[in-house]
Amino acid sequence: MTVFRKSVGYVAGIAIAATTGLVSYRALQAEGPEPPAVISGVPRDFPDAADDLVKRGQYLTRAADCEACHTVVGGAPFSGGRPFKLPFGTIYATNLTPDRETGIGGWSDARFLRAVRDGIGTHGNLYPAMSYTSYTALSTADALAIKAYLSSLKPVHATVPTGTLSFPFNQRWGMKLWNLVFFHPHRYKPDPTRDAQWNRGAYLATALGHCGECHTPRNIGFAMRSREYLAGTVVEGWKAYNTTSNATYGIGEWSDEQLTGYLAQGHAHGRSSAAGPMAEVVEHSLQYLTPSDIQALVVYLRGIDPVRGVGSDRVELKPAAVVASTNLLPAGDAAGGNTRGRQLFEGDCAGCHQFNGVGRQSEYASLAGSHAVNDTTGTSMLQVILDGSSLTVNGRRQVMPGFGAAYSNEDVAAVANYVLAHFGSKLGKIDAAAVAKARQTH
Amino acid sequence: MITLNINGIDYSFDGDPEMPLLWYLRDEAGLTGTKFGCGMALCGACTVHVDGAPARSCMLPVGAVRGRITTIEAVAETHVGRAVQEAWVKAQVPQCGYCQSGQVMTASALLAKDAKPTEADIDAAMSGNICRCATYNRIREAINDAAEVLTR
């Protein structure tokens, strides 16, 4: 009995010591002051109703792109359930509608702030698939404006499936340790060496837009590698490209017009269009930003240190075969021996994309200058060929159908290699095995 | 208000700019020679010319049209279009005929660009126009025939 009591005492002692340590460590970490109002909040050119909390909240919710992740295909917006396949299992986005049982109905402000900025939800610590690691920088006013908007939505009763993470990743308390190492709770701290526009862009790109969560490679602990900020990586089977100011591999040589077009409309003249997850970002978030906010993002992105990144290929802006071709006829024989790929492209692709890469009747179908058709791994291109892509901007839907059900793996590989040769002047080495692998990521 | 120039005539339209051009051609302008096939720009039946380039009118919103539209009704007004139509009649290309307006429009765009296409060129240019009756051999024959007339 005494022995038992003693061991209980030891365990309790250790637990108390550990908790005290954790709490005091946390207390020492300053989250910093609230970011000033010119940098956070809604922009100057935010249309009327700037004093309407719900309208402001809607703008900020869009800027933070909550909807894309918190909506499952076919489900009500913000009602959660979208699966996220991580290397160690699947987790599901939560219901953000104000339903009392399954959503955030009845949540206090403090509880909401804890979830959004500290990553602590109803069942304990959240996984960093929820980008609280970025949202931590949000101002209190902005986070609560988002809450006000979400609370104004129609409650949807939707129970989210339980995640299927494997041990030890299914132990939520483990995230406390992860947070100690990788999570730095902080409010956005303006860089005094930069002007207000740049700082606004930084706030938009980090605290709200959380660009780095997809575009920054992660380390072995699944945290963002800060030295390769925005240098590009692969997320859910798609390439999130290098968006540093690197001239060759990043966006350094994109014109302001191209950057603005890509961000605000999902299409950059001469650089093709957003597809897959980035199309979702444009559709749900970026197209709603005001011109001054898009401009701030452009200024911010131009100021990101150039990084080479890994696994990227130089984008050929004027591929010989494309220049030689007309809208109806291919030239420059990029096919080589790949007649199957050329035949498939002629029959199923050229009708919209055209051999000269301009895109028939929709510039969104232009392939010339696209990163995806210059990437010899074919990562994003395979996803588009298999599953298609859709982007609704200004009420107009641009859609590419998927060919995954109609094409064999060999055919997908053949047409992908043809596209790399014709539109990227590159020798593609995509084979059926790579296509089979790409099929598994969605 | 949108102004569309169709076969040389200006039309004014103040309806939904998202209306597909094909709807406008058939229901508003009464030009029913252009056919509805798949509605997704995949079959080529609805092909018209916009400034001489083939376009799929089923997926082209009227508000996005930039240029002069030519439909099958007026294709014979150019010497290339006329040669193509005559070759089509001579070879008796159509079977059911539903896709043929689109075939003629694409073939004339091809010959306007390249009056002496190779067999491979014909395959590449015509692949986007599907014919359920499989009249492909006669289509090829007619294009070659028209090319010969045009380069004579």
XYZ file of C-alpha atoms in Angstrom, chain A:
442
model
C 0.000 0.000 0.000
C 2.771 2.395 1.004
C 4.734 1.475 -2.089
C 1.678 2.114 -4.226
C 1.042 5.477 -2.569
C 4.663 6.402 -3.030
C 4.624 5.628 -6.748
C 1.393 7.566 -7.232
C 3.120 10.435 -5.482
C 6.135 10.207 -7.783
C 4.006 10.125 -10.905
C 1.910 13.048 -9.696
C 5.075 14.939 -8.791
C 6.592 14.430 -12.211
C 3.350 15.412 -13.898
C 3.091 18.593 -11.849
C 6.727 19.476 -12.514
C 6.294 18.889 -16.243
C 3.116 20.946 -16.389
C 4.699 23.761 -14.377
C 7.675 23.696 -16.719
C 5.450 23.829 -19.765
C 3.280 26.595 -18.370
C 6.221 28.752 -17.334
C 7.929 28.155 -20.681
C 4.737 29.312 -22.345
C 4.473 32.333 -20.073
C 7.985 33.385 -21.042
C 7.139 33.269 -24.721
C 5.654 36.640 -25.489
C 2.980 36.639 -28.156
C 3.694 40.304 -28.744
C 1.408 43.302 -29.124
C -1.557 43.430 -31.492
C -0.585 44.385 -35.058
C -1.566 47.991 -35.886
C -4.868 48.604 -37.616
C -3.371 49.842 -40.903
C -1.754 46.454 -41.381
C -4.459 44.162 -40.031
C -8.194 44.460 -40.605
C -9.887 45.215 -43.911
C -8.078 47.359 -46.500
C -8.682 51.048 -47.197
C -10.445 50.306 -50.452
C -12.806 47.825 -48.819
C -16.188 48.749 -50.251
C -18.964 50.260 -48.131
C -20.140 48.624 -44.935
C -16.673 48.805 -43.376
C -18.415 49.320 -40.053
C -20.432 46.127 -40.507
C -18.667 43.498 -38.404
C -20.152 40.576 -40.322
C -19.151 42.047 -43.704
C -15.644 42.672 -42.418
C -15.585 39.155 -41.054
C -16.625 37.773 -44.422
C -13.773 39.588 -46.149
C -11.261 38.323 -43.603
C -12.704 34.795 -43.684
C -12.190 34.807 -47.436
C -8.693 36.238 -47.090
C -7.912 33.441 -44.615
C -9.506 30.958 -47.048
C -11.317 28.990 -44.352
C -13.959 27.718 -46.767
C -11.733 25.678 -49.097
C -10.552 23.360 -46.327
C -13.678 23.377 -44.179
C -16.017 22.246 -46.959
C -16.267 18.731 -48.352
C -17.129 18.194 -52.026
C -20.910 18.365 -52.266
C -21.288 19.555 -48.675
C -22.607 22.830 -47.311
C -19.957 25.570 -47.155
C -18.008 25.608 -43.874
C -19.703 22.429 -42.618
C -16.406 20.520 -42.556
C -15.688 16.902 -43.394
C -13.056 17.426 -46.048
C -10.425 14.713 -45.651
C -6.731 15.551 -45.443
C -4.452 12.692 -46.286
C -1.252 13.090 -44.326
C 1.678 10.707 -44.536
C 0.500 9.132 -41.264
C -3.251 8.895 -41.784
C -6.322 10.939 -42.626
C -7.891 13.731 -40.619
C -11.030 15.722 -41.340
C -11.767 19.431 -41.291
C -14.258 20.522 -38.633
C -17.697 22.079 -38.954
C -17.409 25.876 -38.653
C -21.129 26.637 -38.926
C -22.825 27.801 -35.700
C -24.525 24.452 -35.054
C -24.535 23.938 -31.282
C -23.835 20.209 -31.328
C -21.484 19.709 -34.251
C -20.230 23.199 -35.060
C -19.030 26.279 -33.222
C -22.457 27.378 -31.944
C -22.198 28.675 -28.378
C -18.404 28.978 -28.499
C -17.018 31.810 -26.417
C -14.591 34.282 -27.990
C -11.789 32.862 -25.846
C -12.493 29.319 -27.027
C -12.504 30.427 -30.666
C -9.242 32.336 -30.268
C -7.648 29.332 -28.585
C -8.609 27.089 -31.490
C -7.617 29.498 -34.264
C -4.478 31.021 -32.800
C -3.236 28.406 -30.338
C -4.409 25.209 -32.026
C -6.378 23.946 -29.045
C -9.791 22.606 -29.989
C -12.654 20.789 -28.316
C -10.841 17.460 -28.183
C -7.470 18.889 -27.242
C -4.619 19.937 -29.450
C -5.270 20.365 -33.161
C -2.965 18.988 -35.813
C -1.044 21.598 -37.804
C -2.996 20.679 -40.950
C -5.137 23.415 -39.410
C -2.820 26.337 -40.013
C -2.941 27.817 -36.512
C 0.807 28.054 -36.918
C 0.009 30.906 -39.353
C -3.249 32.164 -37.841
C -1.469 32.745 -34.526
C -0.322 36.033 -36.062
C -3.896 37.291 -36.516
C -5.052 40.304 -34.579
C -7.727 39.617 -31.965
C -10.123 41.932 -33.770
C -9.665 40.061 -37.060
C -10.066 36.617 -35.519
C -13.246 37.742 -33.775
C -14.590 39.360 -36.941
C -14.142 35.960 -38.606
C -16.042 34.389 -35.723
C -18.820 36.955 -36.125
C -19.136 36.093 -39.811
C -19.132 32.340 -39.187
C -21.760 32.810 -36.465
C -23.980 34.615 -38.979
C -24.124 31.533 -41.212
C -27.000 29.056 -41.200
C -26.190 26.293 -38.691
C -25.567 22.957 -40.389
C -25.777 19.781 -38.338
C -22.871 17.800 -39.690
C -20.799 15.358 -37.704
C -17.274 15.116 -38.980
C -15.736 11.617 -39.334
C -13.091 10.592 -36.813
C -9.544 10.729 -38.117
C -7.588 7.591 -38.916
C -4.130 8.573 -37.763
C -1.828 5.757 -36.751
C -0.052 5.516 -33.382
C 1.689 7.621 -32.109
C 0.223 10.378 -34.287
C -3.290 9.717 -32.968
C -2.175 10.902 -29.536
C -3.255 14.528 -29.498
C -1.176 15.315 -26.401
C 1.858 14.610 -28.539
C 1.118 17.879 -30.305
C 1.974 19.709 -27.069
C 5.546 18.529 -27.499
C 5.445 19.372 -31.197
C 4.194 22.836 -30.340
C 7.015 23.327 -27.835
C 9.543 22.672 -30.566
C 7.905 24.074 -33.687
C 5.098 26.423 -32.723
C 5.811 30.008 -31.860
C 2.679 31.778 -30.677
C 2.963 35.378 -31.822
C 0.956 38.266 -33.220
C 2.116 39.725 -36.526
C 5.076 41.963 -35.855
C 5.520 44.649 -38.523
C 8.954 44.920 -40.083
C 10.000 48.535 -39.384
C 12.425 48.507 -42.320
C 9.569 47.993 -44.778
C 6.656 50.253 -45.658
C 3.012 49.762 -44.708
C 2.120 48.205 -48.071
C 4.747 45.493 -47.727
C 3.673 44.833 -44.149
C 0.051 44.596 -45.214
C 1.130 42.105 -47.894
C 3.047 40.131 -45.286
C 0.034 40.051 -42.958
C -2.160 38.882 -45.864
C 0.308 36.218 -46.978
C 1.085 34.859 -43.518
C -1.506 35.525 -40.810
C -4.480 35.394 -43.192
C -3.563 33.686 -46.456
C -1.071 31.219 -44.912
C 0.682 30.772 -48.295
C 3.680 29.158 -46.647
C 1.641 26.246 -45.321
C 1.586 24.811 -48.843
C 4.453 26.594 -50.613
C 7.161 26.035 -47.993
C 8.882 22.644 -47.740
C 8.463 20.898 -44.406
C 11.127 19.327 -42.250
C 11.143 15.835 -40.801
C 8.924 17.076 -37.968
C 6.366 18.352 -40.525
C 7.125 21.979 -39.640
C 7.880 24.633 -42.245
C 11.577 25.023 -43.119
C 11.974 28.735 -42.581
C 15.143 29.022 -44.656
C 13.244 27.724 -47.671
C 10.226 29.942 -47.168
C 7.947 29.688 -50.235
C 10.557 27.666 -52.139
C 7.964 25.146 -53.313
C 7.034 21.576 -52.431
C 4.468 18.846 -53.118
C 1.127 18.903 -51.313
C -1.514 16.217 -51.746
C -0.028 15.108 -55.042
C 0.174 18.650 -56.481
C 3.172 20.931 -56.824
C 2.953 24.118 -54.832
C 5.515 26.008 -56.903
C 8.413 28.159 -55.868
C 6.995 31.654 -55.274
C 10.194 33.302 -54.072
C 11.744 36.083 -56.135
C 14.158 33.618 -57.751
C 14.292 34.649 -61.411
C 14.547 31.188 -62.930
C 12.544 28.982 -60.632
C 10.354 31.435 -58.776
C 8.268 34.422 -59.784
C 11.173 36.849 -60.157
C 10.580 37.359 -63.862
C 6.821 37.514 -63.740
C 5.497 40.970 -64.614
C 3.266 42.825 -62.158
C 0.414 42.275 -64.576
C 1.046 38.524 -64.595
C 1.215 38.301 -60.810
C -1.899 40.401 -60.382
C -3.787 38.380 -62.992
C -2.750 35.074 -61.474
C -3.687 36.078 -57.940
C -6.914 37.922 -58.660
C -8.247 35.877 -61.584
C -6.248 32.648 -61.599
C -4.725 33.414 -64.977
C -1.472 35.085 -65.922
C -1.119 36.056 -69.562
C 1.765 33.989 -70.913
C 2.029 31.929 -67.725
C -1.114 29.841 -67.933
C -3.649 29.327 -65.138
C -4.099 28.122 -61.594
C -5.299 24.536 -61.239
C -6.077 22.116 -58.449
C -5.611 23.449 -54.915
C -4.391 26.853 -56.165
C -7.547 27.185 -58.271
C -9.475 26.643 -55.043
C -7.481 29.391 -53.362
C -8.306 31.820 -56.168
C -11.947 30.726 -56.286
C -12.654 30.907 -52.568
C -10.223 33.546 -51.444
C -8.014 35.646 -53.697
C -10.632 36.771 -56.235
C -12.426 38.587 -53.421
C -9.436 40.646 -52.296
C -9.517 44.338 -53.141
C -7.034 45.741 -55.703
C -4.958 47.327 -52.929
C -4.639 43.988 -51.146
C -3.631 42.157 -54.343
C -1.073 44.899 -54.936
C 0.243 44.504 -51.384
C 0.653 40.763 -51.964
C 2.588 41.429 -55.174
C 4.889 43.864 -53.370
C 5.393 41.379 -50.531
C 6.141 38.430 -52.831
C 8.689 40.490 -54.763
C 10.502 41.064 -51.486
C 10.883 37.381 -50.617
C 14.507 36.257 -50.738
C 15.218 34.239 -53.871
C 15.658 30.539 -53.172
C 16.508 27.906 -55.757
C 14.310 25.230 -54.185
C 14.433 21.598 -55.206
C 12.762 19.631 -57.943
C 11.845 22.543 -60.158
C 12.546 22.965 -63.845
C 13.140 26.121 -65.824
C 9.964 27.317 -67.527
C 10.396 27.616 -71.282
C 8.422 30.687 -72.291
C 8.842 30.283 -76.039
C 9.203 26.573 -76.775
C 10.344 26.001 -80.387
C 7.487 23.622 -81.223
C 4.858 26.023 -79.895
C 6.328 28.949 -81.820
C 6.381 26.891 -85.025
C 2.817 25.609 -84.615
C -0.444 27.280 -85.567
C -3.724 27.039 -83.714
C -4.696 24.105 -85.934
C -1.448 22.418 -86.853
C 1.521 21.144 -84.866
C 5.039 21.777 -86.122
C 8.577 21.387 -84.893
C 7.965 17.658 -84.379
C 8.187 17.548 -80.633
C 6.593 14.115 -80.609
C 9.755 12.234 -81.550
C 8.705 8.613 -81.435
C 5.747 9.347 -79.159
C 3.032 9.031 -81.804
C 0.523 7.718 -79.282
C 0.928 10.858 -77.189
C 0.544 13.098 -80.226
C -2.558 11.233 -81.423
C -4.200 11.539 -78.033
C -3.358 15.224 -77.800
C -4.728 15.834 -81.306
C -7.979 14.111 -80.521
C -8.709 15.069 -76.950
C -6.615 18.091 -76.009
C -5.837 20.240 -79.046
C -9.482 21.193 -79.488
C -9.258 23.479 -76.456
C -5.529 23.907 -75.797
C -4.384 24.265 -79.417
C -0.919 23.481 -80.705
C 0.307 27.058 -80.459
C -0.543 27.059 -76.763
C -2.871 30.022 -76.939
C -6.040 28.274 -75.843
C -9.200 28.239 -77.891
C -11.727 30.897 -76.857
C -10.547 30.839 -73.246
C -7.112 32.114 -72.328
C -7.401 29.863 -69.272
C -6.702 26.927 -71.614
C -3.378 28.396 -72.742
C -0.527 26.060 -71.908
C 2.475 28.098 -73.011
C 4.530 29.298 -70.056
C 2.756 27.005 -67.605
C 4.886 25.663 -64.784
C 3.050 22.343 -64.893
C 3.975 21.577 -68.525
C 7.625 22.359 -67.793
C 7.965 20.132 -64.758
C 9.601 16.894 -65.926
C 8.172 14.968 -62.977
C 4.729 15.824 -64.367
C 3.404 16.009 -60.805
C 0.624 18.561 -61.252
C 0.026 17.791 -64.919
C -0.814 14.172 -64.102
C -3.362 15.331 -61.538
C -4.986 17.649 -64.081
C -5.071 14.976 -66.802
C -6.482 12.381 -64.407
C -8.973 14.486 -62.495
C -9.409 17.698 -64.464
C -9.579 21.102 -62.895
C -12.193 23.753 -62.352
C -12.020 27.417 -61.507
C -14.924 29.809 -61.120
C -13.913 33.448 -61.269
C -16.281 36.396 -61.599
C -19.131 33.921 -61.964
C -17.612 32.243 -65.006
C -16.550 28.640 -64.702
C -13.451 27.480 -66.507
C -13.314 23.722 -66.588
C -11.040 20.997 -67.849
C -12.535 17.496 -67.788
C -10.547 14.624 -66.273
C -9.410 11.714 -68.421
C -8.495 9.322 -65.603
C -11.485 7.071 -66.195
C -11.010 6.904 -69.969
C -7.233 6.597 -70.234
C -4.941 3.742 -69.265
C -1.841 4.604 -67.257
C 0.212 4.143 -70.442
C -1.983 6.635 -72.320
C -1.793 9.237 -69.555
C 1.998 8.881 -69.560
C 2.151 9.148 -73.368
C 0.101 12.335 -73.556
C 1.935 13.856 -70.569
C 5.316 13.220 -72.206
C 4.041 14.719 -75.453
C 2.877 17.849 -73.628
C 6.262 18.171 -71.879
C 8.032 17.875 -75.239
C 5.750 20.203 -77.178
C 5.022 22.884 -74.578
C 8.130 22.647 -72.421
C 10.832 21.484 -74.878
C 11.680 18.831 -72.310
C 12.223 15.120 -72.469
C 9.594 13.640 -70.194
C 10.243 10.298 -68.574
C 6.824 9.736 -67.100
C 5.882 6.066 -67.155
C 2.812 4.029 -66.281
C 4.109 3.430 -62.744
C 4.285 7.173 -62.091
C 0.705 7.522 -63.307
C -0.428 4.647 -61.081
C 1.197 6.428 -58.145
C -0.465 9.720 -59.044
C -3.838 7.964 -59.122
C -3.390 6.953 -55.502
C -2.952 10.469 -54.209
C -6.563 11.429 -54.785
